[in-house]
Short mmCIF file of C-alpha atoms in Angstrom, two decimals:
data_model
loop_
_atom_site.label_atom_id
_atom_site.label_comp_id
_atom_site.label_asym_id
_atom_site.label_seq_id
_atom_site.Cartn_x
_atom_site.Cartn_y
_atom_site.Cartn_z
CA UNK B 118 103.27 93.65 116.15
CA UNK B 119 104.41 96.02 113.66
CA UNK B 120 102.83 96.10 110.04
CA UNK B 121 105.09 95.10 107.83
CA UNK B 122 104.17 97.81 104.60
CA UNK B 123 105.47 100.73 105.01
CA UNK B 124 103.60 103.80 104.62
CA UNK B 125 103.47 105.54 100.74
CA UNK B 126 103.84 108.98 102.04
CA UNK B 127 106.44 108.61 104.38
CA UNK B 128 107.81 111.16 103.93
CA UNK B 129 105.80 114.64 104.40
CA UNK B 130 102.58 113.13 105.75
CA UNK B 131 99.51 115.27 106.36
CA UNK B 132 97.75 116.04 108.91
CA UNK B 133 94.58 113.63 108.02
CA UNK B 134 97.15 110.97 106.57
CA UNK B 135 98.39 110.88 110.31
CA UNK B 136 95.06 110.85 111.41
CA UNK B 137 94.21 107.81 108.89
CA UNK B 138 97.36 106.05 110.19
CA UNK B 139 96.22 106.59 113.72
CA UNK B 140 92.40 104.99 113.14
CA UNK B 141 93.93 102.16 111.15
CA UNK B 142 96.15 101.53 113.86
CA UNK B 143 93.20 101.85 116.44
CA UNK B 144 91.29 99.03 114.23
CA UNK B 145 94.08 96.68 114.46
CA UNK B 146 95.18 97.03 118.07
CA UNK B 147 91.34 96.72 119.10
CA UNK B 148 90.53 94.05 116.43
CA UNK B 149 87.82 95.89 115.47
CA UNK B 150 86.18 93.50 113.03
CA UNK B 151 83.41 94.91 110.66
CA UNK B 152 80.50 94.24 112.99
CA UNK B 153 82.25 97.37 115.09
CA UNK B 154 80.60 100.67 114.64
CA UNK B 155 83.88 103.18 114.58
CA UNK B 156 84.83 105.56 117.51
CA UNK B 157 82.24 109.05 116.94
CA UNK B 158 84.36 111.88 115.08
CA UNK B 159 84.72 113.78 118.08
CA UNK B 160 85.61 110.80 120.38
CA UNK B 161 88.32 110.11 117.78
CA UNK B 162 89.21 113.51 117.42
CA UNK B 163 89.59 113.35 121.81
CA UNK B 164 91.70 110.51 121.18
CA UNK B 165 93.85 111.21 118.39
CA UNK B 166 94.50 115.41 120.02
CA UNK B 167 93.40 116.57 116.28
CA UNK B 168 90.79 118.74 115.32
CA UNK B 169 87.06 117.12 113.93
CA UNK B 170 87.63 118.39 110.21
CA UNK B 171 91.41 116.49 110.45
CA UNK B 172 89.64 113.10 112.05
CA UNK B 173 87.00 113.91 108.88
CA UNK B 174 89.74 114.14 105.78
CA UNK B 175 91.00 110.54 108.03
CA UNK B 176 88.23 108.98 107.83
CA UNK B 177 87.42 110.04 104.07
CA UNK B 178 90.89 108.26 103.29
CA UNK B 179 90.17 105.36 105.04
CA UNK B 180 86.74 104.72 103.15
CA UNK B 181 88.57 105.32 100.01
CA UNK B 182 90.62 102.84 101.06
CA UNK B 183 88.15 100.32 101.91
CA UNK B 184 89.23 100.37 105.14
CA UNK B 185 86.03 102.08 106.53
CA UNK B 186 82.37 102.03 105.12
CA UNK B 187 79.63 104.45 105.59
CA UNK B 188 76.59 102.57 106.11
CA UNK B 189 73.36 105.22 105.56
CA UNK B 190 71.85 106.21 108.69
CA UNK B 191 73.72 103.65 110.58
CA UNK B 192 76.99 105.45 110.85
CA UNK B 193 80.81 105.20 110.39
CA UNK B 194 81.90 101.01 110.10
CA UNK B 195 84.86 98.78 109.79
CA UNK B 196 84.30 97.55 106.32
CA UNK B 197 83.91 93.50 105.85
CA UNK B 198 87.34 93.02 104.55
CA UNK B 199 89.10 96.41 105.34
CA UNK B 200 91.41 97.10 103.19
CA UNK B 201 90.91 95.07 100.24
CA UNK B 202 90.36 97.24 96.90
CA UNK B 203 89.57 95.57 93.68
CA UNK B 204 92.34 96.43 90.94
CA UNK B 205 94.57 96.52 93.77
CA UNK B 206 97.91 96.69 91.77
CA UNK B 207 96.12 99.21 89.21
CA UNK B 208 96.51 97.06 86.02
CA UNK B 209 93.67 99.11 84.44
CA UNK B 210 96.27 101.70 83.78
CA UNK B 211 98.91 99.21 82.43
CA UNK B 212 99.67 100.64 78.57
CA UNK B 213 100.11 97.24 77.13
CA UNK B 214 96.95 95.15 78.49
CA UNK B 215 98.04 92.29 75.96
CA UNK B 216 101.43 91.85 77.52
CA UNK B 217 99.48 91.86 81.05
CA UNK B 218 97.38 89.19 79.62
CA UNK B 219 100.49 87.12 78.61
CA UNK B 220 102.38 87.55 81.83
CA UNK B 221 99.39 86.70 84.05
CA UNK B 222 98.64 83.55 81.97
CA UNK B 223 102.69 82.45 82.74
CA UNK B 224 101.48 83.07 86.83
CA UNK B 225 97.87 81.14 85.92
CA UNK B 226 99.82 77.99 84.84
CA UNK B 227 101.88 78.16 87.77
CA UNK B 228 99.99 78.77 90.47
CA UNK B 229 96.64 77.17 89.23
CA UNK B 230 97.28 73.63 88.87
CA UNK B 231 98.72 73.59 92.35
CA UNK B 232 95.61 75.42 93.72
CA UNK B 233 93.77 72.57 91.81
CA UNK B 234 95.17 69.57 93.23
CA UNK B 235 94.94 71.18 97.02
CA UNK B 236 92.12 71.56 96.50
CA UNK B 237 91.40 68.13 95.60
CA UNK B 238 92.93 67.07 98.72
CA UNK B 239 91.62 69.19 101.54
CA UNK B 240 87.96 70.36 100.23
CA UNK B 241 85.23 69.73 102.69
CA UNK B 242 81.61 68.66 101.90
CA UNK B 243 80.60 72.28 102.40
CA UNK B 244 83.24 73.51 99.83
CA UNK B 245 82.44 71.17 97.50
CA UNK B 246 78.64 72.25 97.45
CA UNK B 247 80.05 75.88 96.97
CA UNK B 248 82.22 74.82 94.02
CA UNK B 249 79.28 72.46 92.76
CA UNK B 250 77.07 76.01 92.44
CA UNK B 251 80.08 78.00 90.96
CA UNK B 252 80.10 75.90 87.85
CA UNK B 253 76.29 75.42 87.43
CA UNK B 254 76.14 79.44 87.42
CA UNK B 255 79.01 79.81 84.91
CA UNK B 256 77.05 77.21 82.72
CA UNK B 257 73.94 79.40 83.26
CA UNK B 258 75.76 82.07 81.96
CA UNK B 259 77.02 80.47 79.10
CA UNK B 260 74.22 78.47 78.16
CA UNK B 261 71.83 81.92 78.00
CA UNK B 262 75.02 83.81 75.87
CA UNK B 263 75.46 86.08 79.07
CA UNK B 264 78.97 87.47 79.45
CA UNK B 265 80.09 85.07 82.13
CA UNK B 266 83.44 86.35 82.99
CA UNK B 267 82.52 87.71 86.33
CA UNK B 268 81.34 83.84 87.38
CA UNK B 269 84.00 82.22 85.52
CA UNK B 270 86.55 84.50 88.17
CA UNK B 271 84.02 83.31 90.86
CA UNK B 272 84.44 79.66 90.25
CA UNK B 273 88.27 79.81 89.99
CA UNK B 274 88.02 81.62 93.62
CA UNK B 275 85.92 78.97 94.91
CA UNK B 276 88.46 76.31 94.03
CA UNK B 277 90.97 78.25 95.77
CA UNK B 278 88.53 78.59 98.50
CA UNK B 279 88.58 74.72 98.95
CA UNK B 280 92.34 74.99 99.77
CA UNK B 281 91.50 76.60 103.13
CA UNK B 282 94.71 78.55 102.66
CA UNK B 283 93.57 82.52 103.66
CA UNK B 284 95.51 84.38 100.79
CA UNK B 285 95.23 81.97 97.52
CA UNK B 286 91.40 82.92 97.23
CA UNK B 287 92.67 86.91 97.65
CA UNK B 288 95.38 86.11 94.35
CA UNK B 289 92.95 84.13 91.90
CA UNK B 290 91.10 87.76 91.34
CA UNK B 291 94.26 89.49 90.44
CA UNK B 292 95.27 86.74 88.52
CA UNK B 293 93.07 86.55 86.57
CA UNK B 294 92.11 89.42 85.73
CA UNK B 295 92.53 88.98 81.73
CA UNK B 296 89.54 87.27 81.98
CA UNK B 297 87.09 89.47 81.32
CA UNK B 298 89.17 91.25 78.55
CA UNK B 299 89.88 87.81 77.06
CA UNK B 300 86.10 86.47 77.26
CA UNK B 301 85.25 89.52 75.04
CA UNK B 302 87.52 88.91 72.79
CA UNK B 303 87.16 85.46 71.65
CA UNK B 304 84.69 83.25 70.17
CA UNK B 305 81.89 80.50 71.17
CA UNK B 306 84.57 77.93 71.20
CA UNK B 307 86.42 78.99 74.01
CA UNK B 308 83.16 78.90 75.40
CA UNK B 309 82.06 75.16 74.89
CA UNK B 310 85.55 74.57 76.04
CA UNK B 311 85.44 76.47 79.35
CA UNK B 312 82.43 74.04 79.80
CA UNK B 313 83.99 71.07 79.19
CA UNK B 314 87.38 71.94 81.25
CA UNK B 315 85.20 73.75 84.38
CA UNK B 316 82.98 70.06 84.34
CA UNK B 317 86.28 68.27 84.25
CA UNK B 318 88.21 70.36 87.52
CA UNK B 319 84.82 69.88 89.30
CA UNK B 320 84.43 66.62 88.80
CA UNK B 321 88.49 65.80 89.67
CA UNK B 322 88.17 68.05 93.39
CA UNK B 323 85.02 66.22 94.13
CA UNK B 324 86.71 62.81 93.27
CA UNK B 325 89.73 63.82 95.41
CA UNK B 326 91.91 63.38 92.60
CA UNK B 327 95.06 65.96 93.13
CA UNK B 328 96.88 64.58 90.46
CA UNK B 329 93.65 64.98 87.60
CA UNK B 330 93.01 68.25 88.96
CA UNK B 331 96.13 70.05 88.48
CA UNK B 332 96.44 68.12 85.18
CA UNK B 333 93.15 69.21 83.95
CA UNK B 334 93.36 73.09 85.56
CA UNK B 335 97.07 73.37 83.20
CA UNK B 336 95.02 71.84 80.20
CA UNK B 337 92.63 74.54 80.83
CA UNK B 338 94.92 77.68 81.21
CA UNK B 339 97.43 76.16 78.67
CA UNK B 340 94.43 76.65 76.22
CA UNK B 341 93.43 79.84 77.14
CA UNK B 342 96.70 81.25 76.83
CA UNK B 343 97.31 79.51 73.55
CA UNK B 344 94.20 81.08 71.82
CA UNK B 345 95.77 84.71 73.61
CA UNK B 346 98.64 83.99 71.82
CA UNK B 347 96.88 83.20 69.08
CA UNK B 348 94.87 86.47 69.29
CA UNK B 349 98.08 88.42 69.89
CA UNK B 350 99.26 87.35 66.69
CA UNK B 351 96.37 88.10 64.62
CA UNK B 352 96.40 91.79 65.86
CA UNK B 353 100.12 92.40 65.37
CA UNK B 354 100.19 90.67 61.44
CA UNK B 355 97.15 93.13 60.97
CA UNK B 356 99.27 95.80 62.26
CA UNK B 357 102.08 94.93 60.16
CA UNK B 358 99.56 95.23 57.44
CA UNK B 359 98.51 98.43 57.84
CA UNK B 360 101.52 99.73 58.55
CA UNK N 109 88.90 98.19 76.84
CA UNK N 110 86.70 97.29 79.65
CA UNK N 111 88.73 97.32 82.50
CA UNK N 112 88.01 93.70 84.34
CA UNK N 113 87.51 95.03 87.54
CA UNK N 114 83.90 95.98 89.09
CA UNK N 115 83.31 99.00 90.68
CA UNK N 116 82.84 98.25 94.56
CA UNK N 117 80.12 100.67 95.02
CA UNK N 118 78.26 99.50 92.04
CA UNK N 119 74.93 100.72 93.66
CA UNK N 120 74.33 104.10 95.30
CA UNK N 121 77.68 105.48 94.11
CA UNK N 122 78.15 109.11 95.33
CA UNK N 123 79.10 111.75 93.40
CA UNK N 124 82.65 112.27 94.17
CA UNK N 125 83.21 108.73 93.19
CA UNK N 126 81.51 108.84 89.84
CA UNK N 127 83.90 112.00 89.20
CA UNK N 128 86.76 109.80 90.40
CA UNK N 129 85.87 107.06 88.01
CA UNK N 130 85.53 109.18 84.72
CA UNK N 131 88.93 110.79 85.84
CA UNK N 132 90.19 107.20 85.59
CA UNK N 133 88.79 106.74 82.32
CA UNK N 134 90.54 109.64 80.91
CA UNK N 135 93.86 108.57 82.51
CA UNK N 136 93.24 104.87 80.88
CA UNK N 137 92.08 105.97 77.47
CA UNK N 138 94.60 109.15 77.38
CA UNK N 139 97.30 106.69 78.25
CA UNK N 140 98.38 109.51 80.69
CA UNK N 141 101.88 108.69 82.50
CA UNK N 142 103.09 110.01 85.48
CA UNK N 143 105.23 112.67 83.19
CA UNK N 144 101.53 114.44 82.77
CA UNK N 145 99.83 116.77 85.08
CA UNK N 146 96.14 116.04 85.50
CA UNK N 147 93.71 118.70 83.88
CA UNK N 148 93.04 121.59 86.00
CA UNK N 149 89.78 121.48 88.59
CA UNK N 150 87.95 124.13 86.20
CA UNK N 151 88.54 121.97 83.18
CA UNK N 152 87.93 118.34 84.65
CA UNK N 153 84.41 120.30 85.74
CA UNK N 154 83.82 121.44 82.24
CA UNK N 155 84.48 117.51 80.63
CA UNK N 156 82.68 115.70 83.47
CA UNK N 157 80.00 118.56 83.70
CA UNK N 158 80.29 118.42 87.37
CA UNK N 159 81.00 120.94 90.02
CA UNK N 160 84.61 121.84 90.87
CA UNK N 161 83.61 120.44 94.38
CA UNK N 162 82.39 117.29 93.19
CA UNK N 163 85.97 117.31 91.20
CA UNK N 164 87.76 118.14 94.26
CA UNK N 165 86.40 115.70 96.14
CA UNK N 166 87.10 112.87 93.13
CA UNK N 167 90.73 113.72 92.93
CA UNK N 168 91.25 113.35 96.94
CA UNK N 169 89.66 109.91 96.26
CA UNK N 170 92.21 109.22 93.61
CA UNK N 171 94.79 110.51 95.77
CA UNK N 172 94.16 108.31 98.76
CA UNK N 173 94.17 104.91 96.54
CA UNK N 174 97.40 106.57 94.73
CA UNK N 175 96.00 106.93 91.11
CA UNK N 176 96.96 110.72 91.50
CA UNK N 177 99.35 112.33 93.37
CA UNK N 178 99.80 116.17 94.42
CA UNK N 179 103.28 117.54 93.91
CA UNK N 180 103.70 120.67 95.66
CA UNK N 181 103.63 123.57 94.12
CA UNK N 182 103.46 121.77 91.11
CA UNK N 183 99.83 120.29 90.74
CA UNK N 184 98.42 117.28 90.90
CA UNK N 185 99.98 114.56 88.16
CA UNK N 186 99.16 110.60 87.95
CA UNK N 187 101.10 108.62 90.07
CA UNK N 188 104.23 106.51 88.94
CA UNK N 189 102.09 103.10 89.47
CA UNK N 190 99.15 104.14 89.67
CA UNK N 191 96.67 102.51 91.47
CA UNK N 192 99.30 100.33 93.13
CA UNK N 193 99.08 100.86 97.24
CA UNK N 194 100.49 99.16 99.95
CA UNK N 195 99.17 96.49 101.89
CA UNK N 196 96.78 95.89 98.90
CA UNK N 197 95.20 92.81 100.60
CA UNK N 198 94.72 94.51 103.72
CA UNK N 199 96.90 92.22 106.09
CA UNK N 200 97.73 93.96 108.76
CA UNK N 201 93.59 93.68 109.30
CA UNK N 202 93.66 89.91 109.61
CA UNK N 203 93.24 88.45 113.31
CA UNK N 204 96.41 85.96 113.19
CA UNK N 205 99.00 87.56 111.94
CA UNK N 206 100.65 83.73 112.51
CA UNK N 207 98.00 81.78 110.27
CA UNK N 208 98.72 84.83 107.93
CA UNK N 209 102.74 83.93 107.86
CA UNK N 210 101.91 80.21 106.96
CA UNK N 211 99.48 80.48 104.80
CA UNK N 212 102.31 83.51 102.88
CA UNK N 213 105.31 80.33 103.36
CA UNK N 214 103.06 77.91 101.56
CA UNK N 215 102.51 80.41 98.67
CA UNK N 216 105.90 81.48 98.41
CA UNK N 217 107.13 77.69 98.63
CA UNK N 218 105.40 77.59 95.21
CA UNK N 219 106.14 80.48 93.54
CA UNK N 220 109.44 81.64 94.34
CA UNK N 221 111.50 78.47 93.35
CA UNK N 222 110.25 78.83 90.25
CA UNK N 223 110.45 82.35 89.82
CA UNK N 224 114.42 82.41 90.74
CA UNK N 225 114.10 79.25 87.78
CA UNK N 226 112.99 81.78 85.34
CA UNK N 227 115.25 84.72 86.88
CA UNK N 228 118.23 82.78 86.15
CA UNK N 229 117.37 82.07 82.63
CA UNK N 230 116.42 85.18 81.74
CA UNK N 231 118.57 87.93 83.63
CA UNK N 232 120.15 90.27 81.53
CA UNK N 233 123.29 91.79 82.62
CA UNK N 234 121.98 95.04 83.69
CA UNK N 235 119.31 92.88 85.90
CA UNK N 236 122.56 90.99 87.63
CA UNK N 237 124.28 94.23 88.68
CA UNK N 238 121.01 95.75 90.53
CA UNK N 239 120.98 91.70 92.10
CA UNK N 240 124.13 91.73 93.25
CA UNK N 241 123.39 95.37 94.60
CA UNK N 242 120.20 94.35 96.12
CA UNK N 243 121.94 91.24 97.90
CA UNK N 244 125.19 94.04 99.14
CA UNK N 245 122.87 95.94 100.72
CA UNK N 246 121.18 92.95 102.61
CA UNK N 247 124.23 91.58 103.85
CA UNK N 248 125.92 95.45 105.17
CA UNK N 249 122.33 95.73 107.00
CA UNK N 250 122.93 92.51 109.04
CA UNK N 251 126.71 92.71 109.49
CA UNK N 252 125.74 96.40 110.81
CA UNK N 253 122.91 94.71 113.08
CA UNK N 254 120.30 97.04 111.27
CA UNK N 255 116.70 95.69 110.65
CA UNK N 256 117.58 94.19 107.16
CA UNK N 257 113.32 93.30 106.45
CA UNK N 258 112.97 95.87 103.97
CA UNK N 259 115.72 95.47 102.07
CA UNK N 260 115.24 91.54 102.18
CA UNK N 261 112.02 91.79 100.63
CA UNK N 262 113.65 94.03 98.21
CA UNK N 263 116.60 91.41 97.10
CA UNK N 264 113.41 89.15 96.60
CA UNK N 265 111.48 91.76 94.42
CA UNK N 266 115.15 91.90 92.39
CA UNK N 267 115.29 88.23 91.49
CA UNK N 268 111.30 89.09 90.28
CA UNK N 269 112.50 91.50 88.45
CA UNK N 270 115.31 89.21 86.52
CA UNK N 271 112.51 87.44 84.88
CA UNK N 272 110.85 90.19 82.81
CA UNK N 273 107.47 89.20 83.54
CA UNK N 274 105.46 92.37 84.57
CA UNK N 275 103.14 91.10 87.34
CA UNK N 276 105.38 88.84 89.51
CA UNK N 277 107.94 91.54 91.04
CA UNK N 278 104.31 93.20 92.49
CA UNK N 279 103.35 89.96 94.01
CA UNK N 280 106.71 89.61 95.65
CA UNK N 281 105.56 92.42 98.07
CA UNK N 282 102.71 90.72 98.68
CA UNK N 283 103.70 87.18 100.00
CA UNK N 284 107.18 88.17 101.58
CA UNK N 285 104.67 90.49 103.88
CA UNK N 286 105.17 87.91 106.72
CA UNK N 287 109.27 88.65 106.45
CA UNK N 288 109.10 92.20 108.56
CA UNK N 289 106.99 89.97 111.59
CA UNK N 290 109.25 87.24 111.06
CA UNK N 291 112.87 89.09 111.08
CA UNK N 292 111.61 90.81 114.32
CA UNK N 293 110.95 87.66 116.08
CA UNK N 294 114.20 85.39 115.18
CA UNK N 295 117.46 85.37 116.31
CA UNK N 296 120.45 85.72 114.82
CA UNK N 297 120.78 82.08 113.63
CA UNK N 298 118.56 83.37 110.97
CA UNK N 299 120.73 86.41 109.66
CA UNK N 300 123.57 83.54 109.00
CA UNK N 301 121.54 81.40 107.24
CA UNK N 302 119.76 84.15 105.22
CA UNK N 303 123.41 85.57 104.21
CA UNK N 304 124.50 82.27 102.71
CA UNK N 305 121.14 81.27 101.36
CA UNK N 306 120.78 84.82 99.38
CA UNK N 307 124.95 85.01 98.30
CA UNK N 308 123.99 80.89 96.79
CA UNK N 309 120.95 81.94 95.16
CA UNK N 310 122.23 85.33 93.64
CA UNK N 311 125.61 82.72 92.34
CA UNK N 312 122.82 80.42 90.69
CA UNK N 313 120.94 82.98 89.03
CA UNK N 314 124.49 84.68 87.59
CA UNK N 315 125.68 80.83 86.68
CA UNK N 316 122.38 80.66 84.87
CA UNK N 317 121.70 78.04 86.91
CA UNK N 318 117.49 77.61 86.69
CA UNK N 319 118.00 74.12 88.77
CA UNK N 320 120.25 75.33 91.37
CA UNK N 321 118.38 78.92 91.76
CA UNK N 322 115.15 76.72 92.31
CA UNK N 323 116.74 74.30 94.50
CA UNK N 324 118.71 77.24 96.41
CA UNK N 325 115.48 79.17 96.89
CA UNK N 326 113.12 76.19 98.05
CA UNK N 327 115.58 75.74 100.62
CA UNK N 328 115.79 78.92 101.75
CA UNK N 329 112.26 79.33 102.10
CA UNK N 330 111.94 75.76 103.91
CA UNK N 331 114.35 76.90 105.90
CA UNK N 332 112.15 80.20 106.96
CA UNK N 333 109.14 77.93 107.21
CA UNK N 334 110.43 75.55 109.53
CA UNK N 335 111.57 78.19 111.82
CA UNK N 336 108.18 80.04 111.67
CA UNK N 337 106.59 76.86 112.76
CA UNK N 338 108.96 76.35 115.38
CA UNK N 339 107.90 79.64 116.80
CA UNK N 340 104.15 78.97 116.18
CA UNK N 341 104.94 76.15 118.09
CA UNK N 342 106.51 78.05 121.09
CA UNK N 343 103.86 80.02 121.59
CA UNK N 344 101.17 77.42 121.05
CA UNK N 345 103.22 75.70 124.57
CA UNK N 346 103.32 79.21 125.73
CA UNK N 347 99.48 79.84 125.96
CA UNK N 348 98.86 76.02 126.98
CA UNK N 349 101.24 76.38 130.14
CA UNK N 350 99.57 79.51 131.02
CA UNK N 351 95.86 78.59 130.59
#
């Protein structure tokens, strides 16, 4: 089964690129999962007909990559979920992070409310326990004036964990990644409202109530991304009055 | 500007990858393009106070998750997305490639209806000429019996592009992933229906049609779905005749 990306340096690959292609191709034809220890550099290096310092430069890509972790004194192992990187379409570096903000609240309020109400319909006890202790630790958070963006991100996954669907739960971090740029930016009240709408889409998936869930998840992002705007406006009128 | 995302070796974080995350920094808070050349090794050792090793060894890092990239004999300069790889879920790791392809239909049963919605009302006419392009170069790939995966992801990344919104052309990528698997696995009843369903949707979106592009598109996509399942199916029969 061929992978489906193509490779970035297609063209003029180096030697340890080929030898990182080569591994990663090793992992997937083997299933190597990350309980497996990888292949010794010089096995590797047997295998692959390149030199130990090439198999090396490999394997350094790979655990850049997150393909590959080195656990201390243990050795060389297939990382838990290889090749997942946070920041994985580099928005850090995105000029305008405001206009990212905007543009992932217009995905939010699509894909959210769906994610809400399946999850409403196909959450199992065990889920719902998860989701149960998602919330309670973003109300921790809140309650004791921590910054509690990190756990606000972490109970939006665990709703899209309920959905049982293997990618949604990989999208909700890239998503919403404005989060934690937003939550420093505004004041207490979005905070008693993030308490009042989290309550609400808890209470809606554990009442198996599709249609209150993706009604109360758009109430929710349709307020964050009003106070955005909001803040979006503020800071461009105090441009225009500088300028 | 805190960047939202954590650090995934929060604890015990080498050397090389501290050096790697201040030379991230600068490229953030410089608002460094891929029009500028990095600082040389001596001088990123001088700022960071670091060895040029250490340096060395943070800009092969940066390299391998595409932040930076070498140009030969020209230095090393920031990549034109940085940050953005390929396969940046790590896919071609997961066990069922077939679960995987579902799981991709039911996301992209949501989103893209709605994104060839917006693309429609909000194509320029510079956006409709690369469209029609992008669908050309579909339809001369499977009248010439090529593999026409890439460039059918690509005619989806186009309509992405018609609606202006910075993050949902990147996700295309992401959730047409299954289409290289899929193409390889059909026949050729496929290739018809794909060349009328993309020459429909491309009409809609230059009628302006938001309705008809979503209609066109769920279709489509239905369509895809229906056959994946049928070939889940298949093989599902396949391994219960031979067990």
């Amino acid at each position: 089964m061929e992978p489906a990306f193509e490779n970035i340096q297609a063209k003029g690959v180096t030697l340890p690129e080929q030898a990182a292609e080569q591994i990663s191709k090793l992992i997937v034809e083997q299933h190597l999962t990350c309980e497996d220890k990888l292949p010794s550099e010089f096995e590797l290096a047997e295998m692959l007909g390149v030199g130990r310092g090439t198999v090396r430069e490999g394997v350094k890509l790979l655990v850049a990559r997150n393909v590959l972790e080195i656990r201390r004194g243990k050795g060389t192992y297939i990382a838990p979920n290889p090749g997942e990187i946070p920041d994985p379409l580099g928005f850090v570096y995105y000029p305008d992070q405001f206009r990212l903000a905007l543009d992932l609240a217009e995905i939010r309020l699509q894909m959210e409310p769906w994610v809400a109400r399946m999850a409403a319909e196909r959450a199992t006890a065990e889920d719902l326990k998860n989701l149960r202790e998602a919330c309670r630790v973003v109300e921790q958070d809140i309650v004791a004036e921590r910054d509690h963006s990190k756990n606000d991100v972490l109970f939006h996954v665990a709703i899209a964990e309920c959905t049982h669907n293997l990618v949604v739960p990989k999208l909700i971090p890239i998503i919403t990644y404005a989060i934690t740029l937003f939550v420093s930016l505004t004041e207490s009240r979005l905070k008693a409202q993030t308490l009042v709408d989290h309550r609400e889409i808890l209470d809606a998936v554990c009442g198996q109530d599709g249609d209150r869930a993706a009604k109360t998840m758009e109430r929710h992002i349709q307020y964050n991304k009003a106070m955005l705007e909001e803040l979006v406006a503020e800071l461009e009128r105090g441009k225009t009055a500088e300028g």
